[in-house]
mmCIF file of C-alpha atoms in Angstrom:
data_model
loop_
_atom_site.group_PDB
_atom_site.id
_atom_site.type_symbol
_atom_site.label_atom_id
_atom_site.label_comp_id
_atom_site.label_asym_id
_atom_site.label_seq_id
_atom_site.Cartn_x
_atom_site.Cartn_y
_atom_site.Cartn_z
ATOM 1 C CA MET A 197 0.000 0.000 0.000
ATOM 2 C CA PHE A 198 2.816 2.373 0.903
ATOM 3 C CA VAL A 199 4.561 1.731 -2.425
ATOM 4 C CA LYS A 200 1.373 2.260 -4.394
ATOM 5 C CA SER A 201 0.627 5.458 -2.508
ATOM 6 C CA THR A 202 4.153 6.705 -3.050
ATOM 7 C CA LEU A 203 4.020 5.907 -6.761
ATOM 8 C CA ALA A 204 0.631 7.588 -7.071
ATOM 9 C CA ALA A 205 1.895 10.681 -5.291
ATOM 10 C CA PHE A 206 4.992 10.735 -7.493
ATOM 11 C CA ALA A 207 2.858 10.416 -10.635
ATOM 12 C CA ALA A 208 0.564 13.236 -9.506
ATOM 13 C CA THR A 209 3.552 15.450 -8.718
ATOM 14 C CA THR A 210 5.073 14.697 -12.120
ATOM 15 C CA ILE A 211 1.836 15.574 -13.918
ATOM 16 C CA LEU A 212 1.566 18.852 -12.017
ATOM 17 C CA ALA A 213 5.224 19.685 -12.700
ATOM 18 C CA THR A 214 4.788 18.936 -16.401
ATOM 19 C CA ALA A 215 1.679 21.139 -16.522
ATOM 20 C CA ALA A 216 3.543 23.920 -14.726
ATOM 21 C CA ILE A 217 6.427 23.716 -17.213
ATOM 22 C CA ALA A 218 3.970 23.817 -20.120
ATOM 23 C CA ALA A 219 2.180 26.810 -18.594
ATOM 24 C CA GLY A 220 5.513 28.514 -18.005
ATOM 25 C CA ASP A 221 6.489 27.890 -21.641
ATOM 26 C CA LYS A 222 3.261 29.502 -22.891
ATOM 27 C CA PRO A 223 2.395 32.223 -20.351
ATOM 28 C CA GLY A 224 0.231 34.037 -22.899
ATOM 29 C CA GLU A 225 -2.042 31.098 -23.621
ATOM 30 C CA GLY A 226 -5.682 32.163 -23.875
ATOM 31 C CA VAL A 227 -4.860 35.847 -24.425
ATOM 32 C CA THR A 228 -5.475 37.638 -27.729
ATOM 33 C CA VAL A 229 -3.210 40.628 -28.402
ATOM 34 C CA ARG A 230 -4.574 43.485 -30.550
ATOM 35 C CA PRO A 231 -1.805 45.336 -32.412
ATOM 36 C CA VAL A 232 -2.243 48.591 -34.301
ATOM 37 C CA ILE A 233 0.117 49.589 -37.118
ATOM 38 C CA GLN A 234 0.422 52.095 -39.932
ATOM 39 C CA PRO A 235 -0.514 51.029 -43.493
ATOM 40 C CA ILE A 236 3.160 50.970 -44.502
ATOM 41 C CA ALA A 237 4.646 47.737 -45.858
ATOM 42 C CA GLU A 238 8.115 48.696 -44.632
ATOM 43 C CA GLU A 239 6.932 48.698 -41.007
ATOM 44 C CA ILE A 240 5.411 45.212 -41.053
ATOM 45 C CA PHE A 241 8.738 43.389 -40.606
ATOM 46 C CA GLN A 242 9.520 44.559 -37.067
ATOM 47 C CA HIS A 243 5.931 43.971 -35.993
ATOM 48 C CA ARG A 244 5.943 40.414 -37.291
ATOM 49 C CA ILE A 245 9.137 39.623 -35.414
ATOM 50 C CA LEU A 246 7.272 40.600 -32.245
ATOM 51 C CA PHE A 247 4.148 38.732 -33.392
ATOM 52 C CA LYS A 248 6.238 35.573 -33.811
ATOM 53 C CA ALA A 249 7.719 36.002 -30.326
ATOM 54 C CA LEU A 250 4.266 36.577 -28.856
ATOM 55 C CA ASN A 251 3.025 33.417 -30.586
ATOM 56 C CA ASP A 252 5.984 31.484 -29.155
ATOM 57 C CA LEU A 253 4.905 32.719 -25.726
ATOM 58 C CA GLY A 254 1.410 31.340 -26.305
ATOM 59 C CA TYR A 255 -0.403 34.546 -27.255
ATOM 60 C CA ASP A 256 -2.841 34.765 -30.138
ATOM 61 C CA VAL A 257 -2.204 37.878 -32.230
ATOM 62 C CA ALA A 258 -5.231 39.481 -33.866
ATOM 63 C CA GLU A 259 -5.117 40.893 -37.380
ATOM 64 C CA PRO A 260 -3.557 44.355 -36.929
ATOM 65 C CA GLU A 261 -5.685 47.449 -37.286
ATOM 66 C CA GLU A 262 -4.103 49.780 -39.863
ATOM 67 C CA VAL A 263 -4.384 53.560 -39.363
ATOM 68 C CA GLN A 264 -2.154 56.622 -39.615
ATOM 69 C CA ALA A 265 0.140 57.654 -36.758
ATOM 70 C CA GLN A 266 -2.116 60.095 -34.917
ATOM 71 C CA THR A 267 -5.157 57.793 -35.054
ATOM 72 C CA LEU A 268 -2.952 54.865 -34.067
ATOM 73 C CA HIS A 269 -2.061 56.543 -30.789
ATOM 74 C CA LEU A 270 -5.675 57.524 -30.167
ATOM 75 C CA ALA A 271 -6.721 53.881 -30.631
ATOM 76 C CA LEU A 272 -4.272 52.892 -27.917
ATOM 77 C CA GLY A 273 -5.390 55.691 -25.620
ATOM 78 C CA THR A 274 -9.040 54.657 -25.870
ATOM 79 C CA GLY A 275 -8.233 50.986 -25.308
ATOM 80 C CA ASP A 276 -9.209 49.903 -28.830
ATOM 81 C CA ALA A 277 -5.770 48.314 -29.307
ATOM 82 C CA ASP A 278 -3.062 46.900 -27.032
ATOM 83 C CA PHE A 279 0.269 47.901 -28.582
ATOM 84 C CA THR A 280 2.230 49.257 -31.520
ATOM 85 C CA ALA A 281 5.909 48.928 -32.426
ATOM 86 C CA VAL A 282 6.147 52.058 -34.549
ATOM 87 C CA HIS A 283 6.227 54.876 -31.991
ATOM 88 C CA TRP A 284 8.997 57.389 -32.748
ATOM 89 C CA ASN A 285 10.014 58.545 -29.290
ATOM 90 C CA GLY A 286 10.440 62.231 -30.127
ATOM 91 C CA LEU A 287 8.446 62.684 -33.312
ATOM 92 C CA HIS A 288 5.295 61.019 -31.979
ATOM 93 C CA ASP A 289 5.469 62.253 -28.398
ATOM 94 C CA THR A 290 2.761 64.863 -29.037
ATOM 95 C CA PHE A 291 0.463 62.090 -30.275
ATOM 96 C CA PHE A 292 1.369 60.065 -27.169
ATOM 97 C CA GLN A 293 0.491 62.954 -24.850
ATOM 98 C CA GLU A 294 -2.729 63.778 -26.725
ATOM 99 C CA SER A 295 -3.826 60.155 -26.355
ATOM 100 C CA GLY A 296 -3.583 60.111 -22.556
ATOM 101 C CA GLY A 297 0.169 59.902 -22.059
ATOM 102 C CA ASP A 298 1.579 58.192 -18.999
ATOM 103 C CA ASP A 299 -1.844 57.986 -17.351
ATOM 104 C CA VAL A 300 -2.954 55.209 -19.713
ATOM 105 C CA LEU A 301 0.035 54.308 -21.913
ATOM 106 C CA GLU A 302 3.648 53.290 -21.501
ATOM 107 C CA LYS A 303 6.693 53.473 -23.757
ATOM 108 C CA VAL A 304 8.544 50.188 -23.382
ATOM 109 C CA GLY A 305 12.132 49.447 -24.377
ATOM 110 C CA THR A 306 13.900 50.720 -27.500
ATOM 111 C CA LEU A 307 13.201 48.468 -30.456
ATOM 112 C CA ILE A 308 15.234 50.416 -33.057
ATOM 113 C CA ASP A 309 17.892 53.011 -32.245
ATOM 114 C CA GLY A 310 19.451 55.774 -34.367
ATOM 115 C CA ALA A 311 16.451 56.711 -36.518
ATOM 116 C CA LEU A 312 16.998 59.874 -38.589
ATOM 117 C CA GLN A 313 14.812 62.260 -40.574
ATOM 118 C CA GLY A 314 15.623 65.264 -42.651
ATOM 119 C CA TYR A 315 15.599 67.258 -45.876
ATOM 120 C CA LEU A 316 17.861 66.154 -48.721
ATOM 121 C CA VAL A 317 18.959 67.455 -52.109
ATOM 122 C CA ASN A 318 20.924 65.928 -54.967
ATOM 123 C CA LYS A 319 24.680 66.202 -54.558
ATOM 124 C CA ALA A 320 25.184 68.530 -57.531
ATOM 125 C CA ALA A 321 22.829 71.110 -56.003
ATOM 126 C CA TYR A 322 24.468 70.658 -52.595
ATOM 127 C CA ASP A 323 27.941 71.178 -54.036
ATOM 128 C CA ALA A 324 26.641 74.257 -55.871
ATOM 129 C CA GLY A 325 25.767 75.895 -52.550
ATOM 130 C CA VAL A 326 22.339 74.679 -51.390
ATOM 131 C CA GLN A 327 23.445 73.250 -48.059
ATOM 132 C CA ASN A 328 21.022 74.774 -45.558
ATOM 133 C CA LEU A 329 17.225 74.824 -45.657
ATOM 134 C CA ALA A 330 17.388 78.602 -45.243
ATOM 135 C CA ASP A 331 19.227 78.856 -48.582
ATOM 136 C CA LEU A 332 15.810 78.291 -50.152
ATOM 137 C CA GLN A 333 14.707 81.746 -48.987
ATOM 138 C CA ASP A 334 16.589 82.893 -52.101
ATOM 139 C CA PRO A 335 14.103 82.664 -55.007
ATOM 140 C CA GLU A 336 16.873 81.808 -57.470
ATOM 141 C CA LYS A 337 18.069 78.873 -55.386
ATOM 142 C CA ALA A 338 14.503 77.744 -54.717
ATOM 143 C CA ALA A 339 13.778 77.781 -58.452
ATOM 144 C CA LEU A 340 16.465 75.129 -58.943
ATOM 145 C CA PHE A 341 13.965 72.650 -57.470
ATOM 146 C CA ASP A 342 10.896 73.865 -59.370
ATOM 147 C CA ALA A 343 9.205 70.814 -60.873
ATOM 148 C CA ASP A 344 5.917 72.369 -62.007
ATOM 149 C CA GLY A 345 6.944 75.739 -63.430
ATOM 150 C CA ASP A 346 5.579 78.050 -60.727
ATOM 151 C CA GLY A 347 9.027 79.301 -59.730
ATOM 152 C CA LYS A 348 8.922 77.746 -56.234
ATOM 153 C CA ALA A 349 10.890 74.775 -54.908
ATOM 154 C CA ASP A 350 8.894 71.557 -54.811
ATOM 155 C CA LEU A 351 9.527 69.664 -51.578
ATOM 156 C CA ALA A 352 8.508 66.002 -51.750
ATOM 157 C CA GLY A 353 7.135 65.951 -48.252
ATOM 158 C CA CYS A 354 5.162 64.168 -45.609
ATOM 159 C CA VAL A 355 1.927 62.186 -45.631
ATOM 160 C CA PRO A 356 -0.919 64.168 -44.010
ATOM 161 C CA GLY A 357 -1.424 62.985 -40.435
ATOM 162 C CA TRP A 358 2.158 61.838 -39.874
ATOM 163 C CA GLY A 359 4.335 63.430 -37.214
ATOM 164 C CA CYS A 360 6.725 64.821 -39.841
ATOM 165 C CA GLU A 361 3.899 66.957 -41.244
ATOM 166 C CA ARG A 362 3.805 69.092 -38.099
ATOM 167 C CA VAL A 363 7.577 69.577 -38.117
ATOM 168 C CA ILE A 364 7.768 70.529 -41.799
ATOM 169 C CA GLU A 365 4.808 72.893 -41.639
ATOM 170 C CA HIS A 366 6.255 74.545 -38.528
ATOM 171 C CA GLN A 367 9.683 74.980 -40.091
ATOM 172 C CA LEU A 368 8.359 76.410 -43.350
ATOM 173 C CA ASP A 369 6.891 79.211 -41.218
ATOM 174 C CA GLU A 370 9.784 79.468 -38.785
ATOM 175 C CA PHE A 371 12.428 79.784 -41.492
ATOM 176 C CA GLY A 372 10.417 82.085 -43.780
ATOM 177 C CA LEU A 373 9.972 79.676 -46.675
ATOM 178 C CA ARG A 374 6.273 79.991 -47.519
ATOM 179 C CA ASP A 375 6.934 82.276 -50.505
ATOM 180 C CA THR A 376 9.563 80.051 -52.079
ATOM 181 C CA VAL A 377 8.746 76.417 -51.185
ATOM 182 C CA ASN A 378 5.723 74.208 -51.893
ATOM 183 C CA HIS A 379 5.204 71.308 -49.493
ATOM 184 C CA ASN A 380 3.863 68.559 -51.757
ATOM 185 C CA GLN A 381 1.933 65.954 -49.769
ATOM 186 C CA GLY A 382 0.126 62.745 -50.551
ATOM 187 C CA GLU A 383 0.912 59.033 -50.719
ATOM 188 C CA TYR A 384 4.618 58.988 -49.927
ATOM 189 C CA ASN A 385 5.747 56.163 -52.187
ATOM 190 C CA ALA A 386 4.127 57.834 -55.204
ATOM 191 C CA ILE A 387 5.742 61.179 -54.394
ATOM 192 C CA ILE A 388 9.182 59.705 -53.799
ATOM 193 C CA ALA A 389 8.984 57.520 -56.934
ATOM 194 C CA ASP A 390 8.559 60.707 -58.976
ATOM 195 C CA THR A 391 11.466 62.283 -57.083
ATOM 196 C CA ILE A 392 13.725 59.323 -57.815
ATOM 197 C CA ALA A 393 12.747 59.364 -61.486
ATOM 198 C CA ARG A 394 13.571 63.067 -61.758
ATOM 199 C CA SER A 395 16.888 62.530 -59.968
ATOM 200 C CA GLU A 396 17.802 59.699 -62.340
ATOM 201 C CA GLY A 397 16.896 62.019 -65.212
ATOM 202 C CA GLY A 398 19.460 64.555 -64.030
ATOM 203 C CA GLU A 399 17.030 67.024 -62.416
ATOM 204 C CA ASN A 400 17.545 68.681 -59.047
ATOM 205 C CA VAL A 401 15.440 67.208 -56.262
ATOM 206 C CA LEU A 402 14.403 68.318 -52.767
ATOM 207 C CA TYR A 403 12.706 65.812 -50.513
ATOM 208 C CA TYR A 404 12.003 64.641 -46.974
ATOM 209 C CA THR A 405 12.776 61.086 -45.869
ATOM 210 C CA TRP A 406 13.679 59.025 -42.845
ATOM 211 C CA THR A 407 15.773 56.042 -41.857
ATOM 212 C CA PRO A 408 15.269 53.161 -41.679
ATOM 213 C CA TYR A 409 13.651 53.168 -45.127
ATOM 214 C CA TRP A 410 14.502 51.827 -48.583
ATOM 215 C CA VAL A 411 14.778 55.293 -50.153
ATOM 216 C CA SER A 412 18.237 55.802 -48.680
ATOM 217 C CA GLY A 413 19.376 52.636 -50.429
ATOM 218 C CA VAL A 414 18.567 54.295 -53.783
ATOM 219 C CA LEU A 415 19.282 57.960 -53.046
ATOM 220 C CA VAL A 416 22.299 57.365 -50.834
ATOM 221 C CA PRO A 417 23.320 60.160 -48.417
ATOM 222 C CA GLY A 418 26.953 61.060 -48.969
ATOM 223 C CA GLU A 419 26.948 59.618 -52.484
ATOM 224 C CA ASN A 420 24.248 61.009 -54.767
ATOM 225 C CA VAL A 421 22.365 63.117 -52.204
ATOM 226 C CA GLU A 422 23.145 65.080 -49.038
ATOM 227 C CA PHE A 423 21.200 66.065 -45.924
ATOM 228 C CA LEU A 424 20.545 69.792 -45.582
ATOM 229 C CA ALA A 425 21.249 71.537 -42.300
ATOM 230 C CA VAL A 426 18.664 73.860 -40.751
ATOM 231 C CA PRO A 427 19.532 77.338 -39.374
ATOM 232 C CA TYR A 428 18.800 76.261 -35.798
ATOM 233 C CA SER A 429 16.762 73.685 -33.940
ATOM 234 C CA SER A 430 13.064 74.574 -33.908
ATOM 235 C CA LEU A 431 10.295 72.050 -33.279
ATOM 236 C CA PRO A 432 6.505 72.505 -32.968
ATOM 237 C CA ASP A 433 4.950 73.626 -29.686
ATOM 238 C CA GLY A 434 8.317 74.657 -28.235
ATOM 239 C CA ALA A 435 9.493 71.054 -27.973
ATOM 240 C CA THR A 436 13.195 70.423 -27.524
ATOM 241 C CA ALA A 437 15.246 67.437 -28.645
ATOM 242 C CA GLU A 438 18.683 66.495 -29.878
ATOM 243 C CA THR A 439 18.511 67.257 -33.611
ATOM 244 C CA THR A 440 22.237 67.169 -34.463
ATOM 245 C CA PHE A 441 23.811 64.140 -36.109
ATOM 246 C CA GLU A 442 27.501 64.003 -36.962
ATOM 247 C CA GLY A 443 27.830 67.741 -36.459
ATOM 248 C CA LYS A 444 24.875 68.750 -38.656
ATOM 249 C CA ASP A 445 21.538 70.010 -37.309
ATOM 250 C CA LEU A 446 18.985 68.055 -39.357
ATOM 251 C CA GLY A 447 15.973 69.834 -37.851
ATOM 252 C CA PHE A 448 14.313 66.629 -36.636
ATOM 253 C CA ALA A 449 14.887 64.731 -33.420
ATOM 254 C CA VAL A 450 17.559 62.068 -33.691
ATOM 255 C CA ASP A 451 15.142 59.417 -32.638
ATOM 256 C CA SER A 452 14.438 55.883 -31.556
ATOM 257 C CA ILE A 453 11.493 53.635 -32.365
ATOM 258 C CA ARG A 454 9.744 52.118 -29.376
ATOM 259 C CA VAL A 455 6.837 49.927 -28.400
ATOM 260 C CA VAL A 456 3.877 51.734 -26.864
ATOM 261 C CA ALA A 457 1.338 49.615 -25.016
ATOM 262 C CA THR A 458 -1.592 50.280 -22.727
ATOM 263 C CA ASP A 459 -1.003 50.175 -18.983
ATOM 264 C CA GLU A 460 -3.887 47.739 -18.665
ATOM 265 C CA PHE A 461 -2.386 45.251 -21.121
ATOM 266 C CA LEU A 462 1.087 45.413 -19.606
ATOM 267 C CA ALA A 463 -0.180 44.957 -16.049
ATOM 268 C CA ALA A 464 -1.992 41.778 -17.073
ATOM 269 C CA ASN A 465 0.772 40.416 -19.325
ATOM 270 C CA LEU A 466 4.184 40.511 -17.674
ATOM 271 C CA ALA A 467 5.682 38.184 -20.274
ATOM 272 C CA ALA A 468 4.720 40.522 -23.116
ATOM 273 C CA GLU A 469 5.990 43.509 -21.151
ATOM 274 C CA LYS A 470 9.408 41.863 -20.700
ATOM 275 C CA LEU A 471 9.507 40.920 -24.395
ATOM 276 C CA PHE A 472 8.810 44.525 -25.411
ATOM 277 C CA GLU A 473 11.422 45.753 -22.964
ATOM 278 C CA LEU A 474 14.215 43.524 -24.324
ATOM 279 C CA ALA A 475 13.487 43.229 -28.053
ATOM 280 C CA LYS A 476 15.981 45.093 -30.261
ATOM 281 C CA ILE A 477 16.466 45.104 -34.048
ATOM 282 C CA ASP A 478 19.472 46.705 -35.726
ATOM 283 C CA ILE A 479 18.461 49.668 -37.887
ATOM 284 C CA ASN A 480 20.596 48.375 -40.767
ATOM 285 C CA ASP A 481 18.636 45.101 -40.708
ATOM 286 C CA ILE A 482 15.423 47.112 -41.110
ATOM 287 C CA SER A 483 16.788 49.114 -44.047
ATOM 288 C CA ALA A 484 18.089 45.925 -45.701
ATOM 289 C CA GLN A 485 14.677 44.297 -45.405
ATOM 290 C CA ASN A 486 12.974 47.451 -46.695
ATOM 291 C CA LYS A 487 15.233 47.333 -49.770
ATOM 292 C CA LYS A 488 14.052 43.760 -50.421
ATOM 293 C CA ILE A 489 10.481 45.066 -50.399
ATOM 294 C CA ALA A 490 11.432 47.826 -52.851
ATOM 295 C CA ASP A 491 13.054 45.206 -55.091
ATOM 296 C CA GLY A 492 9.800 43.245 -55.324
ATOM 297 C CA GLU A 493 9.860 40.903 -52.322
ATOM 298 C CA ASP A 494 6.746 42.576 -50.997
ATOM 299 C CA SER A 495 4.165 39.822 -50.504
ATOM 300 C CA SER A 496 3.020 38.746 -47.062
ATOM 301 C CA GLU A 497 4.798 35.436 -47.628
ATOM 302 C CA ASP A 498 8.017 37.272 -48.538
ATOM 303 C CA ILE A 499 7.880 39.296 -45.334
ATOM 304 C CA ASP A 500 7.254 36.169 -43.261
ATOM 305 C CA ARG A 501 10.324 34.622 -44.893
ATOM 306 C CA HIS A 502 12.357 37.737 -44.056
ATOM 307 C CA VAL A 503 11.217 37.389 -40.439
ATOM 308 C CA ASP A 504 12.228 33.721 -40.293
ATOM 309 C CA GLU A 505 15.620 34.545 -41.819
ATOM 310 C CA TRP A 506 16.195 37.344 -39.331
ATOM 311 C CA ILE A 507 15.291 35.141 -36.360
ATOM 312 C CA ALA A 508 17.590 32.385 -37.599
ATOM 313 C CA ALA A 509 20.447 34.873 -37.934
ATOM 314 C CA ASN A 510 19.749 36.273 -34.453
ATOM 315 C CA GLN A 511 18.591 33.079 -32.727
ATOM 316 C CA ALA A 512 20.534 33.516 -29.479
ATOM 317 C CA ALA A 513 19.192 37.023 -28.894
ATOM 318 C CA TYR A 514 15.652 35.981 -29.835
ATOM 319 C CA ASP A 515 15.739 32.982 -27.501
ATOM 320 C CA SER A 516 17.011 35.190 -24.686
ATOM 321 C CA TRP A 517 13.962 37.454 -25.077
ATOM 322 C CA LEU A 518 11.642 34.468 -24.720
ATOM 323 C CA GLU A 519 13.528 33.037 -21.745
ATOM 324 C CA ALA A 520 13.377 36.356 -19.886
ATOM 325 C CA ALA A 521 9.703 36.834 -20.791
ATOM 326 C CA ARG A 522 8.797 33.394 -19.431
ATOM 327 C CA ALA A 523 10.725 34.071 -16.232
ATOM 328 C CA ALA A 524 8.945 37.405 -15.784
ATOM 329 C CA ALA A 525 5.577 35.660 -15.912
ATOM 330 C CA GLN A 526 6.394 33.246 -13.060
#
């Protein structure tokens, strides 16, 4: 009887231990995570790396809601989504604050470091003396970038509703450029495709872009284009940030891309919180993947393959995220 009882107790203990290990391996089991992203193919990659990690932790990941940056933050603030991985720490901080800020949301970790934005021109124009945004106050210099015959420089600019729109619009006023520069807005890829075509045709070009993004793999800073400086740092609403990179004031915050999640979701999901805190992706890996998209590897299956390739190349780091996330949930 003693032996049977002992064996039965041992078996019960083993079953419970096995169940505990399984639960520890999948701390997110039974939870559906609701991401929100922008409708930009080049931002899917980093999200899907996190989606894969969340799946490995047992979470179900809902089909992402796709909206522009300002609405994205509002969706988080109202609790209509749980997280995004496309929050630019400086650029989008106004959206963060307007959506409830620290009272309802939290910025977690730094997913991508060293993100830049700025105004660029073709190298020939730069070498000819257009090196500062304020140079475009001169009508003759502005006319060098006139694409539609109205005598004003045509700036290939920012999508309405993005954070860069506020910065550009503010600086056009601040630096006295309304009479000499048109801020052309719309669907960014269409605008920049026209810019690239004109550059390849030998025309002068003036445009806004950011890194990581595939554009800088075609129009390469330091080779066929150059960043313009601005006269001095000036951001909307009196905001201050570090805007200088390698000795040149680019006019935009030298930034990082972070996860923003709701306080409610993080409090209930310590494993996901630890994952968001630790996950990091090299900015050059993002740009390289974005170039693949620009070269035609742009299907959902292609992006999933890029994700699998990235994880395989960074397996030790990826596994360490999961290990720490599981430990945090205990």
